[in-house]
């Protein structure tokens, strides 16, 4: 077992301030309903935004990669934001299989999910949110998961949510001839693998939500940030999955 962070991202385009996911609840609630947690050395996302000198009311868009408990708390504190999620994710979040009741804080557990009572703008498929920021489907971790593609002067950054938990997941497992070291937190492994391939195709830089290495830099892109080598899917290549 390792301890992992829960990371949200603020995308500042100059014209728009966009939160990508809004984080976890307090440690007591998180520990009670989910996993042993602590928040002694971190902040709620609105308080972190304040530390950047930005009023949370200035955030005008919240894009959700998916609606799990650790990606949606504090959302109502961004009072002037449009909330954007996929239609597929909304349907699943309100009616998940029992195995995922806790992930979505289903009312059957006697608690209220943070997105209850919120109005969402629904997207499905690839969509431009504002110039330079688009979303595209990356199902697998959840049926309606999406990633956020941000164009920067340094290249294309993809905020992958939980399509990739750790950078380790994007490394090959050579002894098994796997292209990726695949995580097991997928509702659909085939979709999840294909989503990783799509991220691989698009991204100059990848920023996951649960890898502590991300915290080594407060701002992305940073000076001399190295481009990753894209691995184009080529049928018949050693680590290529052709699908079904």
Coordinates of N, CA and C in Angstrom, one line a residue:
X1 N 0.8 -1.2 0.0 CA 0.0 0.0 0.0 C 0.9 1.2 0.0
X2 N 0.4 2.2 -0.8 CA 1.1 3.5 -0.8 C 0.1 4.6 -0.5
X3 N 0.6 5.7 0.0 CA -0.3 6.9 0.2 C -0.3 7.7 -1.1
X4 N -1.4 8.1 -1.6 CA -1.5 8.9 -2.8 C -2.2 10.2 -2.5
X5 N -1.9 11.2 -3.2 CA -2.6 12.5 -3.1 C -3.8 12.5 -4.0
X6 N -4.7 13.5 -3.7 CA -5.8 13.8 -4.6 C -5.6 15.2 -5.1
X7 N -5.4 15.3 -6.4 CA -5.0 16.6 -7.0 C -6.1 17.1 -7.9
X8 N -6.4 18.4 -7.8 CA -7.2 19.1 -8.7 C -6.4 20.1 -9.5
X9 N -6.9 20.6 -10.6 CA -6.1 21.5 -11.4 C -6.9 22.8 -11.7
X10 N -6.2 23.9 -11.6 CA -6.8 25.2 -12.1 C -6.1 25.5 -13.4
X11 N -6.9 25.7 -14.4 CA -6.5 26.1 -15.8 C -6.9 27.5 -16.0
X12 N -5.8 28.4 -16.1 CA -6.1 29.8 -16.3 C -5.7 30.1 -17.8
X13 N -6.8 30.4 -18.6 CA -6.5 30.7 -20.0 C -6.3 32.2 -20.2
X14 N -6.5 33.0 -19.2 CA -6.5 34.5 -19.4 C -7.9 35.0 -19.4
X15 N -8.7 34.4 -20.2 CA -10.2 34.7 -20.3 C -11.0 33.9 -19.4
X16 N -10.6 32.7 -19.0 CA -11.4 31.8 -18.2 C -10.5 31.2 -17.1
X17 N -11.1 31.0 -15.9 CA -10.5 30.2 -14.9 C -11.3 28.9 -14.7
X18 N -10.7 27.8 -14.9 CA -11.4 26.5 -15.0 C -10.8 25.6 -14.0
X19 N -11.6 25.0 -13.1 CA -11.2 23.9 -12.2 C -11.5 22.6 -13.0
X20 N -10.5 21.7 -12.9 CA -10.7 20.4 -13.4 C -10.8 19.5 -12.2
X21 N -12.0 19.1 -11.8 CA -12.3 18.4 -10.6 C -12.1 19.3 -9.4
X22 N -12.8 18.9 -8.3 CA -12.8 19.8 -7.1 C -12.4 19.2 -5.8
X23 N -12.0 17.9 -5.9 CA -11.4 17.3 -4.7 C -12.2 16.5 -3.7
X24 N -11.6 16.2 -2.6 CA -12.2 15.3 -1.6 C -12.8 16.1 -0.4
X25 N -13.6 15.3 0.4 CA -14.2 15.9 1.6 C -13.2 16.0 2.7
X26 N -13.6 16.3 3.9 CA -12.8 16.3 5.1 C -12.3 14.9 5.4
X27 N -11.2 14.8 6.1 CA -10.6 13.5 6.4 C -11.6 12.6 7.2
X28 N -12.4 13.1 8.1 CA -13.3 12.3 8.8 C -14.3 11.6 7.9
X29 N -14.9 12.4 7.1 CA -15.9 11.8 6.1 C -15.2 10.8 5.2
X30 N -14.1 11.2 4.6 CA -13.4 10.3 3.7 C -13.0 9.0 4.3
X31 N -12.5 9.0 5.6 CA -12.1 7.8 6.3 C -13.4 6.9 6.6
X32 N -14.4 7.6 7.0 CA -15.6 6.8 7.4 C -16.3 6.1 6.2
X33 N -16.3 6.7 5.1 CA -17.1 6.1 4.0 C -16.2 5.5 2.9
X34 N -14.9 5.8 2.9 CA -14.1 5.4 1.7 C -12.8 4.8 2.2
X35 N -11.7 5.6 2.3 CA -10.4 5.1 2.7 C -9.8 5.9 3.8
X36 N -8.9 5.3 4.6 CA -8.2 6.1 5.6 C -7.5 7.3 5.0
X37 N -7.9 8.4 5.5 CA -7.4 9.7 4.8 C -6.9 10.7 5.8
X38 N -6.1 11.6 5.4 CA -5.7 12.7 6.2 C -5.6 14.0 5.3
X39 N -5.9 15.1 5.9 CA -5.8 16.4 5.1 C -5.0 17.4 5.9
X40 N -4.2 17.0 6.8 CA -3.5 17.9 7.7 C -2.6 18.8 6.9
X41 N -2.0 18.4 5.8 CA -1.0 19.2 5.1 C -1.5 19.6 3.7
X42 N -2.9 19.7 3.5 CA -3.4 20.1 2.2 C -4.7 20.9 2.5
X43 N -5.2 21.5 1.4 CA -6.3 22.4 1.5 C -7.4 22.0 0.6
X44 N -8.7 22.4 1.0 CA -9.8 22.3 0.1 C -9.5 23.1 -1.1
X45 N -10.0 22.6 -2.3 CA -9.6 23.3 -3.5 C -10.0 24.8 -3.5
X46 N -11.1 25.3 -3.0 CA -11.4 26.7 -3.0 C -10.3 27.5 -2.2
X47 N -9.9 26.9 -1.1 CA -8.8 27.6 -0.3 C -7.5 27.6 -1.0
X48 N -7.2 26.5 -1.7 CA -6.0 26.5 -2.5 C -6.0 27.6 -3.6
X49 N -7.2 27.7 -4.2 CA -7.3 28.8 -5.2 C -7.1 30.2 -4.6
X50 N -7.6 30.4 -3.4 CA -7.4 31.6 -2.7 C -5.9 31.9 -2.5
X51 N -5.1 30.9 -2.2 CA -3.7 31.0 -2.0 C -3.0 31.5 -3.3
X52 N -3.6 31.3 -4.4 CA -3.0 31.7 -5.7 C -3.4 33.2 -6.0
X53 N -4.2 33.8 -5.0 CA -4.6 35.1 -5.2 C -5.9 35.3 -6.1
X54 N -6.6 34.2 -6.2 CA -7.8 34.1 -7.0 C -9.0 33.9 -6.1
X55 N -10.1 34.7 -6.3 CA -11.3 34.4 -5.5 C -12.0 33.2 -6.2
X56 N -12.5 32.3 -5.4 CA -13.2 31.1 -6.0 C -14.4 31.6 -6.8
X57 N -14.9 32.7 -6.5 CA -16.1 33.2 -7.4 C -15.6 33.6 -8.8
X58 N -14.3 33.7 -9.0 CA -13.8 34.0 -10.3 C -13.7 32.8 -11.2
X59 N -13.8 31.6 -10.6 CA -13.8 30.4 -11.4 C -15.1 30.3 -12.1
X60 N -15.1 30.3 -13.4 CA -16.3 30.3 -14.2 C -16.7 28.9 -14.8
X61 N -15.8 27.9 -14.7 CA -16.1 26.6 -15.2 C -15.5 25.6 -14.3
X62 N -16.3 24.5 -14.0 CA -15.7 23.3 -13.4 C -16.0 22.2 -14.3
X63 N -14.9 21.6 -14.8 CA -15.0 20.4 -15.6 C -14.7 19.2 -14.8
X64 N -15.6 18.2 -14.8 CA -15.4 17.0 -14.0 C -15.0 15.8 -14.9
X65 N -13.9 15.2 -14.6 CA -13.4 14.0 -15.4 C -14.4 12.9 -15.1
X66 N -14.9 12.8 -13.9 CA -15.9 11.9 -13.5 C -16.5 12.3 -12.1
X67 N -17.5 11.6 -11.6 CA -18.2 12.2 -10.4 C -17.9 11.3 -9.2
X68 N -16.8 10.7 -9.0 CA -16.5 10.0 -7.8 C -16.3 11.0 -6.6
X69 N -16.4 10.5 -5.4 CA -16.4 11.3 -4.2 C -15.2 12.1 -4.1
X70 N -14.0 11.7 -4.5 CA -12.8 12.4 -4.3 C -12.5 13.4 -5.5
X71 N -13.4 13.6 -6.4 CA -13.3 14.5 -7.5 C -14.3 15.6 -7.5
X72 N -15.3 15.5 -6.6 CA -16.5 16.4 -6.7 C -16.8 17.3 -5.4
X73 N -16.1 17.0 -4.3 CA -16.4 17.7 -3.1 C -15.9 19.2 -3.3
X74 N -16.6 20.1 -2.6 CA -16.3 21.5 -2.7 C -16.8 22.2 -3.9
X75 N -17.5 21.5 -4.8 CA -17.9 22.0 -6.1 C -18.9 23.2 -5.9
X76 N -19.7 23.1 -4.9 CA -20.7 24.2 -4.6 C -20.1 25.5 -4.1
X77 N -18.9 25.4 -3.7 CA -18.2 26.6 -3.2 C -17.7 27.4 -4.4
X78 N -17.7 26.9 -5.6 CA -17.4 27.6 -6.8 C -18.7 28.1 -7.4
X79 N -19.2 29.1 -6.8 CA -20.7 29.5 -6.9 C -21.0 30.0 -8.3
X80 N -20.1 30.6 -9.0 CA -20.3 31.2 -10.3 C -19.9 30.3 -11.5
X81 N -19.6 29.0 -11.2 CA -19.1 28.2 -12.2 C -20.2 27.4 -12.9
X82 N -20.0 27.2 -14.2 CA -20.7 26.2 -15.0 C -20.1 24.8 -14.6
X83 N -21.0 23.8 -14.4 CA -20.5 22.5 -14.1 C -20.7 21.6 -15.4
X84 N -19.6 21.0 -15.8 CA -19.6 20.2 -17.1 C -19.2 18.8 -16.8
X85 N -20.0 17.9 -17.3 CA -19.8 16.4 -17.1 C -20.4 15.7 -18.3
X86 N -20.1 14.5 -18.5 CA -20.7 13.7 -19.6 C -22.1 13.2 -19.2
X87 N -23.0 13.1 -20.2 CA -24.3 12.6 -19.9 C -24.2 11.1 -19.4
X88 N -23.3 10.4 -20.0 CA -23.1 9.0 -19.5 C -22.7 8.9 -18.1
X89 N -21.8 9.8 -17.7 CA -21.4 9.8 -16.3 C -22.5 10.2 -15.3
X90 N -23.3 11.2 -15.7 CA -24.5 11.6 -14.9 C -25.4 10.4 -14.7
X91 N -25.8 9.7 -15.8 CA -26.7 8.6 -15.6 C -26.1 7.5 -14.7
X92 N -24.8 7.3 -14.8 CA -24.2 6.2 -14.0 C -24.1 6.7 -12.5
X93 N -23.8 7.9 -12.3 CA -23.6 8.5 -11.0 C -24.9 8.4 -10.2
X94 N -26.0 8.6 -10.8 CA -27.3 8.6 -10.1 C -27.9 7.2 -10.0
X95 N -27.3 6.2 -10.8 CA -27.8 4.8 -10.7 C -26.7 3.8 -11.0
X96 N -25.7 3.8 -10.1 CA -24.6 2.9 -10.3 C -24.9 1.5 -9.8
X97 N -24.1 0.6 -10.3 CA -24.2 -0.8 -9.7 C -23.9 -0.7 -8.2
X98 N -24.5 -1.5 -7.4 CA -24.2 -1.5 -5.9 C -22.7 -1.5 -5.6
X99 N -21.9 -2.1 -6.4 CA -20.4 -2.1 -6.1 C -19.8 -0.7 -6.1
X100 N -20.5 0.2 -6.7 CA -20.0 1.6 -6.8 C -20.9 2.6 -6.0
X101 N -21.7 2.1 -5.1 CA -22.5 3.0 -4.2 C -21.6 4.0 -3.5
X102 N -20.5 3.4 -2.9 CA -19.6 4.3 -2.1 C -18.9 5.3 -3.0
X103 N -18.5 4.9 -4.2 CA -17.7 5.8 -5.0 C -18.5 7.0 -5.4
X104 N -19.8 6.9 -5.5 CA -20.7 8.0 -5.8 C -21.5 8.5 -4.6
X105 N -21.2 8.0 -3.4 CA -21.9 8.4 -2.2 C -23.4 8.4 -2.4
X106 N -23.8 7.2 -2.8 CA -25.3 6.9 -3.0 C -26.1 7.2 -1.8
X107 N -27.3 7.8 -2.0 CA -28.2 8.0 -0.8 C -28.5 6.8 0.0
X108 N -28.4 5.6 -0.6 CA -28.7 4.4 0.1 C -27.7 4.2 1.3
X109 N -26.6 4.9 1.3 CA -25.7 4.9 2.4 C -26.0 5.9 3.5
X110 N -27.1 6.7 3.3 CA -27.5 7.7 4.3 C -26.7 8.9 4.2
X111 N -26.0 9.2 3.1 CA -25.3 10.5 2.9 C -25.7 11.1 1.6
X112 N -25.3 12.3 1.4 CA -25.6 13.0 0.1 C -24.4 13.4 -0.7
X113 N -24.4 12.9 -1.9 CA -23.3 13.2 -2.8 C -23.2 14.7 -3.0
X114 N -22.0 15.2 -3.3 CA -21.8 16.7 -3.4 C -22.5 17.2 -4.6
X115 N -22.8 16.4 -5.6 CA -23.3 16.9 -6.9 C -24.9 17.0 -6.8
X116 N -25.5 16.5 -5.8 CA -26.9 16.5 -5.7 C -27.4 18.0 -5.7
X117 N -28.4 18.2 -6.5 CA -29.0 19.6 -6.6 C -28.2 20.5 -7.5
X118 N -27.2 20.0 -8.2 CA -26.4 20.9 -9.1 C -26.9 20.7 -10.5
X119 N -26.9 21.7 -11.3 CA -27.2 21.7 -12.7 C -25.9 21.5 -13.5
X120 N -25.9 20.5 -14.4 CA -24.8 20.3 -15.2 C -25.1 20.6 -16.7
X121 N -24.0 21.1 -17.4 CA -24.0 21.1 -18.8 C -23.5 19.8 -19.3
X122 N -24.2 19.1 -20.1 CA -23.8 17.8 -20.5 C -23.1 17.8 -21.9
X123 N -22.0 17.0 -21.9 CA -21.3 16.8 -23.2 C -21.2 15.3 -23.4
X124 N -21.0 15.0 -24.6 CA -20.8 13.6 -25.0 C -19.9 13.6 -26.2
X125 N -18.8 12.8 -26.1 CA -17.8 12.8 -27.1 C -16.8 14.0 -27.0
X126 N -16.0 14.3 -28.0 CA -15.1 15.3 -28.0 C -15.8 16.7 -28.1
X127 N -15.4 17.7 -27.3 CA -16.1 19.0 -27.3 C -15.1 20.0 -26.9
X128 N -15.1 21.2 -27.6 CA -14.3 22.3 -27.2 C -15.1 23.1 -26.1
X129 N -14.5 23.3 -24.9 CA -15.2 24.0 -23.9 C -14.9 25.5 -24.0
X130 N -13.7 25.9 -24.2 CA -13.3 27.3 -24.5 C -12.1 27.1 -25.5
X131 N -11.7 28.2 -26.2 CA -10.6 28.0 -27.1 C -9.3 27.5 -26.3
X132 N -8.7 26.5 -26.8 CA -7.5 25.9 -26.2 C -7.8 24.9 -25.1
X133 N -9.1 24.6 -24.8 CA -9.4 23.6 -23.8 C -10.6 22.8 -24.3
X134 N -10.3 21.5 -24.5 CA -11.4 20.6 -24.9 C -11.4 19.3 -24.1
X135 N -12.5 18.6 -24.1 CA -12.6 17.3 -23.5 C -12.8 16.2 -24.5
X136 N -12.4 15.0 -24.1 CA -12.6 13.9 -25.0 C -12.8 12.6 -24.1
X137 N -13.6 11.7 -24.7 CA -13.9 10.5 -23.8 C -12.7 9.6 -23.5
X138 N -12.7 9.2 -22.2 CA -11.7 8.2 -21.8 C -12.3 7.3 -20.8
X139 N -13.4 6.5 -21.3 CA -14.1 5.6 -20.4 C -13.2 4.5 -20.0
X140 N -13.6 3.8 -19.0 CA -12.9 2.6 -18.4 C -12.9 2.7 -16.9
X141 N -12.4 3.7 -16.3 CA -12.4 3.8 -14.9 C -13.9 4.0 -14.5
X142 N -14.6 4.8 -15.2 CA -16.1 4.9 -15.1 C -16.6 4.9 -16.5
X143 N -17.9 4.6 -16.7 CA -18.4 4.6 -18.1 C -18.4 6.0 -18.8
X144 N -18.5 7.0 -18.0 CA -18.6 8.4 -18.6 C -17.4 9.2 -18.3
X145 N -16.2 8.6 -18.0 CA -15.0 9.4 -17.7 C -14.6 10.1 -19.0
X146 N -14.0 11.3 -18.7 CA -13.5 12.1 -19.8 C -12.1 12.7 -19.3
X147 N -11.3 13.1 -20.3 CA -10.0 13.8 -20.0 C -10.1 15.2 -20.6
X148 N -9.2 16.0 -20.1 CA -9.2 17.4 -20.5 C -7.9 17.7 -21.2
X149 N -8.0 18.2 -22.5 CA -6.8 18.5 -23.3 C -6.6 20.0 -23.3
X150 N -5.4 20.5 -22.9 CA -5.1 21.9 -22.8 C -4.0 22.2 -23.7
X151 N -4.2 23.2 -24.6 CA -3.1 23.6 -25.5 C -2.3 24.7 -24.8
X152 N -1.0 24.5 -24.7 CA -0.1 25.5 -24.1 C 1.0 25.8 -25.0
X153 N 1.8 26.8 -24.7 CA 3.0 27.2 -25.5 C 4.0 26.1 -25.6
X154 N 4.0 25.2 -24.6 CA 5.0 24.1 -24.6 C 4.5 22.9 -25.3
X155 N 3.2 22.8 -25.5 CA 2.6 21.6 -26.1 C 1.3 21.2 -25.5
X156 N 0.8 20.1 -25.8 CA -0.5 19.6 -25.4 C -0.4 18.9 -24.0
X157 N -1.1 19.4 -23.0 CA -1.2 18.8 -21.7 C -2.5 18.1 -21.6
X158 N -2.5 16.9 -21.2 CA -3.8 16.1 -21.0 C -3.9 15.9 -19.5
X159 N -5.0 16.4 -18.9 CA -5.3 16.1 -17.5 C -6.2 14.9 -17.5
X160 N -5.7 13.8 -17.0 CA -6.3 12.5 -17.3 C -7.2 12.0 -16.3
X161 N -7.5 12.8 -15.2 CA -8.4 12.2 -14.1 C -7.9 10.9 -13.6
X162 N -8.7 9.9 -13.6 CA -8.4 8.6 -13.2 C -8.3 7.6 -14.3
X163 N -8.2 8.1 -15.5 CA -7.9 7.2 -16.7 C -6.5 6.6 -16.5
X164 N -5.6 7.3 -15.8 CA -4.3 6.9 -15.4 C -4.1 7.3 -14.0
X165 N -3.9 6.4 -13.0 CA -3.7 6.8 -11.6 C -2.3 7.3 -11.4
X166 N -1.3 6.6 -11.9 CA 0.1 6.9 -11.6 C 0.9 6.9 -12.9
X167 N 2.0 7.6 -12.9 CA 2.9 7.5 -14.1 C 3.3 6.0 -14.4
X168 N 3.4 5.3 -13.3 CA 3.8 3.9 -13.4 C 2.8 3.1 -14.4
X169 N 1.6 3.5 -14.3 CA 0.6 2.8 -15.2 C 0.9 3.0 -16.7
X170 N 1.7 4.0 -17.0 CA 2.0 4.3 -18.4 C 3.3 3.7 -18.8
X171 N 3.9 2.9 -18.0 CA 5.1 2.2 -18.3 C 4.8 0.7 -18.8
X172 N 5.6 0.2 -19.7 CA 5.3 -1.2 -20.2 C 5.7 -2.2 -19.1
X173 N 5.0 -3.3 -19.2 CA 5.4 -4.5 -18.4 C 6.0 -5.5 -19.4
X174 N 7.3 -5.5 -19.5 CA 7.9 -6.1 -20.6 C 7.8 -7.7 -20.5
X175 N 7.9 -8.2 -19.3 CA 7.8 -9.7 -19.2 C 6.5 -10.3 -19.7
X176 N 5.4 -9.4 -19.6 CA 4.1 -9.9 -20.1 C 3.7 -9.3 -21.4
X177 N 4.6 -8.5 -22.0 CA 4.4 -7.9 -23.3 C 3.2 -7.0 -23.2
X178 N 3.1 -6.3 -22.1 CA 2.0 -5.3 -22.0 C 2.6 -3.9 -22.4
X179 N 1.8 -3.2 -23.1 CA 2.1 -1.8 -23.5 C 2.1 -0.9 -22.3
X180 N 1.2 -1.1 -21.4 CA 1.0 -0.3 -20.2 C 0.9 -1.3 -19.0
X181 N 1.3 -0.7 -17.8 CA 1.1 -1.4 -16.5 C -0.3 -1.1 -16.0
X182 N -1.3 -1.8 -16.4 CA -2.7 -1.4 -16.3 C -3.1 -1.5 -14.8
X183 N -3.8 -0.4 -14.4 CA -4.5 -0.4 -13.1 C -5.7 -1.3 -13.1
X184 N -6.2 -1.7 -12.0 CA -7.4 -2.5 -11.9 C -8.6 -1.8 -11.5
X185 N -8.6 -0.5 -11.4 CA -9.8 0.3 -11.0 C -10.6 0.7 -12.2
X186 N -10.9 -0.3 -13.1 CA -11.7 0.0 -14.3 C -13.0 -0.8 -14.2
X187 N -14.1 -0.1 -14.6 CA -15.3 -0.9 -14.7 C -15.3 -1.6 -16.0
X188 N -14.5 -1.2 -17.0 CA -14.4 -1.9 -18.3 C -12.9 -1.8 -18.7
X189 N -12.3 -2.9 -18.7 CA -10.8 -3.0 -18.9 C -10.5 -2.7 -20.4
X190 N -11.4 -3.1 -21.3 CA -11.1 -2.9 -22.7 C -11.2 -1.4 -23.0
X191 N -12.3 -0.8 -22.5 CA -12.4 0.7 -22.7 C -11.2 1.4 -22.1
X192 N -10.8 1.0 -20.9 CA -9.8 1.6 -20.2 C -8.4 1.6 -20.9
X193 N -8.2 0.4 -21.5 CA -6.9 0.3 -22.3 C -7.0 1.2 -23.5
X194 N -8.1 1.2 -24.2 CA -8.2 2.0 -25.4 C -8.1 3.5 -25.1
X195 N -8.6 3.9 -23.9 CA -8.5 5.3 -23.5 C -7.0 5.6 -23.2
X196 N -6.3 4.7 -22.6 CA -4.8 4.9 -22.4 C -4.1 5.1 -23.8
X197 N -4.5 4.3 -24.8 CA -4.0 4.5 -26.1 C -4.3 5.9 -26.7
X198 N -5.5 6.3 -26.5 CA -5.9 7.6 -27.0 C -5.1 8.8 -26.3
X199 N -5.0 8.7 -25.0 CA -4.1 9.6 -24.3 C -2.7 9.6 -24.8
X200 N -2.2 8.4 -25.0 CA -0.8 8.3 -25.6 C -0.7 9.0 -26.9
X201 N -1.7 8.9 -27.7 CA -1.7 9.5 -29.1 C -1.7 11.0 -29.0
X202 N -2.4 11.6 -28.0 CA -2.7 13.0 -28.0 C -1.6 13.8 -27.2
X203 N -1.1 13.3 -26.1 CA -0.5 14.1 -25.1 C 1.0 14.3 -25.3
X204 N 1.4 15.5 -25.2 CA 2.9 15.8 -25.0 C 3.2 15.7 -23.5
X205 N 2.3 16.0 -22.7 CA 2.5 15.9 -21.2 C 1.2 15.3 -20.6
X206 N 1.4 14.5 -19.6 CA 0.3 13.9 -18.9 C 0.3 14.3 -17.4
X207 N -0.8 14.7 -16.9 CA -0.9 15.0 -15.5 C -2.1 14.2 -14.9
X208 N -1.7 13.2 -14.1 CA -2.7 12.4 -13.4 C -3.2 13.1 -12.1
X209 N -4.2 12.5 -11.5 CA -4.7 13.1 -10.3 C -4.2 12.5 -9.0
X210 N -3.4 11.4 -9.1 CA -3.1 10.6 -7.9 C -1.6 10.3 -7.8
X211 N -0.8 11.0 -8.5 CA 0.7 10.7 -8.5 C 1.4 11.9 -7.8
X212 N 2.1 11.6 -6.8 CA 2.8 12.6 -6.0 C 3.9 13.4 -6.8
X213 N 4.4 12.7 -7.9 CA 5.4 13.4 -8.7 C 4.8 14.7 -9.3
X214 N 3.5 14.8 -9.5 CA 2.9 16.0 -10.0 C 3.2 17.2 -9.1
X215 N 3.3 16.9 -7.8 CA 3.5 18.0 -6.9 C 4.9 18.6 -6.8
X216 N 5.8 18.0 -7.6 CA 7.2 18.6 -7.7 C 7.2 19.9 -8.3
X217 N 6.2 20.3 -9.1 CA 6.1 21.6 -9.7 C 4.8 22.2 -9.5
X218 N 4.7 23.5 -9.1 CA 3.5 24.2 -8.8 C 2.7 24.6 -10.0
X219 N 3.4 24.8 -11.1 CA 2.7 25.3 -12.3 C 3.2 24.5 -13.5
X220 N 2.3 24.1 -14.4 CA 2.6 23.4 -15.7 C 2.1 24.3 -16.8
X221 N 2.8 24.3 -17.9 CA 4.2 23.8 -18.1 C 5.2 24.6 -17.4
X222 N 6.3 24.0 -17.0 CA 7.4 24.7 -16.3 C 8.6 24.8 -17.3
X223 N 9.5 25.7 -17.1 CA 10.6 25.9 -18.0 C 11.4 24.6 -18.2
X224 N 11.7 24.3 -19.5 CA 12.4 23.1 -19.9 C 11.7 21.8 -19.6
X225 N 10.4 21.9 -19.5 CA 9.6 20.6 -19.2 C 9.8 19.7 -20.4
X226 N 10.3 18.5 -20.2 CA 10.6 17.6 -21.3 C 9.3 17.0 -22.0
X227 N 9.3 17.0 -23.3 CA 8.2 16.3 -24.0 C 8.3 14.8 -23.8
X228 N 7.2 14.2 -23.6 CA 7.2 12.7 -23.6 C 7.2 12.2 -25.0
X229 N 7.6 11.0 -25.2 CA 7.6 10.4 -26.5 C 6.3 9.7 -26.7
X230 N 5.6 10.1 -27.7 CA 4.3 9.4 -28.0 C 4.6 8.1 -28.6
X231 N 3.7 7.1 -28.3 CA 3.8 5.8 -28.9 C 2.6 5.6 -29.7
X232 N 2.7 5.8 -31.0 CA 1.5 5.7 -31.9 C 1.1 4.2 -31.9
X233 N -0.2 3.9 -31.8 CA -0.7 2.6 -31.9 C -0.4 2.0 -33.3
X234 N 0.3 1.0 -33.5 CA 0.6 0.4 -34.8 C 0.2 -1.1 -34.7
X235 N -0.8 -1.5 -35.5 CA -1.2 -2.9 -35.5 C 0.0 -3.8 -35.7
X236 N 0.0 -4.8 -34.8 CA 1.0 -5.8 -34.8 C 2.3 -5.5 -34.1
X237 N 2.4 -4.3 -33.5 CA 3.5 -3.9 -32.7 C 3.5 -4.6 -31.4
X238 N 4.6 -4.8 -30.7 CA 4.7 -5.7 -29.5 C 3.7 -5.3 -28.4
X239 N 3.4 -4.0 -28.2 CA 2.6 -3.6 -27.1 C 1.3 -3.0 -27.6
X240 N 0.9 -3.4 -28.8 CA -0.4 -2.8 -29.3 C -1.5 -3.8 -29.0
X241 N -2.7 -3.3 -28.6 CA -3.9 -4.0 -28.3 C -4.9 -3.7 -29.4
X242 N -5.3 -4.7 -30.2 CA -6.1 -4.5 -31.4 C -7.6 -4.3 -31.0
X243 N -8.0 -4.6 -29.8 CA -9.4 -4.5 -29.4 C -10.2 -5.7 -29.8
X244 N -11.4 -5.6 -29.6 CA -12.3 -6.8 -29.9 C -13.5 -6.2 -30.8

